[in-house]
CSV table of C-alpha atoms in Angstrom, one decimal:
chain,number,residue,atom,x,y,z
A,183,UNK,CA,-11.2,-4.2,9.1
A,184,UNK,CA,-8.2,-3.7,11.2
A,185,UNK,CA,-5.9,-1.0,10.5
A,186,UNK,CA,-2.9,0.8,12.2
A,187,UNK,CA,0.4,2.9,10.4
A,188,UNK,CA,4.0,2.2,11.6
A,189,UNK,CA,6.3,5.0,11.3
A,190,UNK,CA,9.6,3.8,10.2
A,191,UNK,CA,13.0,6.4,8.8
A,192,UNK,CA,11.4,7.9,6.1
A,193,UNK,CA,8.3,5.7,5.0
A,194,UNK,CA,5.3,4.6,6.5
A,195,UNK,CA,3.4,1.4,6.5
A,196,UNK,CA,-0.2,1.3,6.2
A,197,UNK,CA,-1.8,-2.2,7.9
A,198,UNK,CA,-4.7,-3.3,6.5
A,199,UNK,CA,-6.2,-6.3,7.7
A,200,UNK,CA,-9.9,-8.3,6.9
A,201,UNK,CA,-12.1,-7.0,4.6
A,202,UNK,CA,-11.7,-3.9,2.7
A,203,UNK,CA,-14.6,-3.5,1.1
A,204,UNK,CA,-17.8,-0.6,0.8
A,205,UNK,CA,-18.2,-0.2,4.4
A,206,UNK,CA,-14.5,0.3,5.6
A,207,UNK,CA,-12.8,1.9,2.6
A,208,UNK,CA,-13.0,5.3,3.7
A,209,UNK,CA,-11.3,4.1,7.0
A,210,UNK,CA,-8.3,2.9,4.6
A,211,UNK,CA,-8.7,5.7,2.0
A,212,UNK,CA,-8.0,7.5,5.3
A,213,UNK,CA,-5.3,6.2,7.0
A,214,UNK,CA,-3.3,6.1,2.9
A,215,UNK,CA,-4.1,9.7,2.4
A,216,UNK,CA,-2.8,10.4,6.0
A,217,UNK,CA,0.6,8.7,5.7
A,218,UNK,CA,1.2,10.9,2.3
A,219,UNK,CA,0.9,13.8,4.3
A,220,UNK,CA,4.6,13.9,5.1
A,221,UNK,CA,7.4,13.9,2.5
A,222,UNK,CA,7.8,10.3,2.6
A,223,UNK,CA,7.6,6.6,1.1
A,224,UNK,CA,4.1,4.8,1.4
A,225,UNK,CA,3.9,0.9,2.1
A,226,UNK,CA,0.2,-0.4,2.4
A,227,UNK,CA,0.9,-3.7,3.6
A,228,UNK,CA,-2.1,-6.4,1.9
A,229,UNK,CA,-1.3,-9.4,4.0
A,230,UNK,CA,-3.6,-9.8,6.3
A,231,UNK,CA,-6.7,-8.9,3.9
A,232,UNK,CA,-9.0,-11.5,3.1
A,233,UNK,CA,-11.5,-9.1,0.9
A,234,UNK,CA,-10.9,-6.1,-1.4
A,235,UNK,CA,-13.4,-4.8,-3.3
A,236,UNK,CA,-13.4,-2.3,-5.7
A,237,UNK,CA,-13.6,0.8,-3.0
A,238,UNK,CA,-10.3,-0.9,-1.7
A,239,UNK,CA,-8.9,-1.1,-4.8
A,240,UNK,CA,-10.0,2.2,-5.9
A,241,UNK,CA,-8.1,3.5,-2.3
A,242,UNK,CA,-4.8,2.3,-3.4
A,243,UNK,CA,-4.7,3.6,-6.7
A,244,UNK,CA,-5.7,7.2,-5.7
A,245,UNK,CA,-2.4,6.8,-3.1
A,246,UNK,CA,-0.7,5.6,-6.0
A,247,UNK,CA,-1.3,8.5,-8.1
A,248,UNK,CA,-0.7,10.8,-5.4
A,249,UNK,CA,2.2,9.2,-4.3
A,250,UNK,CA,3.5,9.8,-8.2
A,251,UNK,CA,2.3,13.5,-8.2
A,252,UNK,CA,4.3,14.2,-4.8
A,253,UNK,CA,7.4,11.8,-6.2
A,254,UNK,CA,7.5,9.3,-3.4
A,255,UNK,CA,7.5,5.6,-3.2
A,256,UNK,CA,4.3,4.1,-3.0
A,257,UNK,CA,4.5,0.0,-2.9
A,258,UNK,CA,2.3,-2.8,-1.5
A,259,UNK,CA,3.9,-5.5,1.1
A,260,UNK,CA,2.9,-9.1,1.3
A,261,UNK,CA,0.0,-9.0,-1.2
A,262,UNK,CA,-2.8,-11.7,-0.1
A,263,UNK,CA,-3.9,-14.1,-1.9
A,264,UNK,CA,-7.3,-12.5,-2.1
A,265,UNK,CA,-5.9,-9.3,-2.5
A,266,UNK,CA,-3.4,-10.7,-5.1
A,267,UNK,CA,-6.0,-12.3,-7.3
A,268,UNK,CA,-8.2,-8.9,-7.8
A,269,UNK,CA,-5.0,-6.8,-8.2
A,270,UNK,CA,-4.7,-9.1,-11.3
A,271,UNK,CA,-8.3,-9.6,-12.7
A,272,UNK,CA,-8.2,-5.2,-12.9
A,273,UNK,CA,-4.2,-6.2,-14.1
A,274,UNK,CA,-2.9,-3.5,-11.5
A,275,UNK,CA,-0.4,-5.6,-10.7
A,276,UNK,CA,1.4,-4.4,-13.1
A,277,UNK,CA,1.2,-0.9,-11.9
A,278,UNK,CA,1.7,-1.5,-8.3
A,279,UNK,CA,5.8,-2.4,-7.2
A,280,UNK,CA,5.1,-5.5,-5.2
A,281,UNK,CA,7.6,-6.7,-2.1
A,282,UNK,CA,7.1,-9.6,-0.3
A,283,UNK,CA,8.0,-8.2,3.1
A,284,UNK,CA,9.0,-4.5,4.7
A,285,UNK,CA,12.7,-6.1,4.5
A,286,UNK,CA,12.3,-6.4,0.8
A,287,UNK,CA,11.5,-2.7,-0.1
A,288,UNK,CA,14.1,-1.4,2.6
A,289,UNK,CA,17.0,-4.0,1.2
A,290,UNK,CA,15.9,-2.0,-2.4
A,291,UNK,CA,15.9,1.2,-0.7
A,292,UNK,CA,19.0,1.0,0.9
A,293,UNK,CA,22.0,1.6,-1.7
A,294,UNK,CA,24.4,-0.6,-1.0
A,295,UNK,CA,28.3,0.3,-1.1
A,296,UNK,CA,29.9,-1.7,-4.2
């Protein structure tokens, strides 16, 4: 699994990438738990993942809850396929806000003047 987190005005996007299974969940559980460390909204970006496994899944919703506990945003960007169709068999995604792209969640971040 690939990973890296882009620091943007006020958020944070978690890249994960490959397989997020057993063997590289702690790496992820990681890398989420680290971007909630600051005041700030959390974007774990699913595109490029080709496996989740339960670990992996069980990695995004202990950001999610902490996300709610500290009252920040916690979304997920460009949901794979793969990704997509577990999300659904555990029917978390209808928990999770879903955006296609970073572009999405700031055009919804960003109030607009009307």
């Amino acid at each position: 699994m690939a990973h890296r987190i882009e620091q943007g005005e006020g958020y944070a996007v978690v890249h994960l990438d490959g397989d997020v299974d057993l063997s590289n969940s702690p790496a992820a559980r990681k890398l989420i738990m680290s971007a909630l460390q600051k005041p700030q909204s959390v974007l774990v970006d699913l595109s490029g993942v080709s496996y989740i496994d339960s670990s992996g899944i069980a990695n995004l919703v202990e950001g999610y809850q902490l996300a709610r506990q500290l009252g920040v945003d916690f979304a997920l960007l460009g949901v794979s396929p793969a990704a997509s169709k577990v999300l659904g068999l555990a029917r978390l995604d209808e928990v999770f806000t879903q955006y296609r792209a970073l572009e999405d969640w700031l055009a919804k971040a960003q109030p607009t003047d009307a």
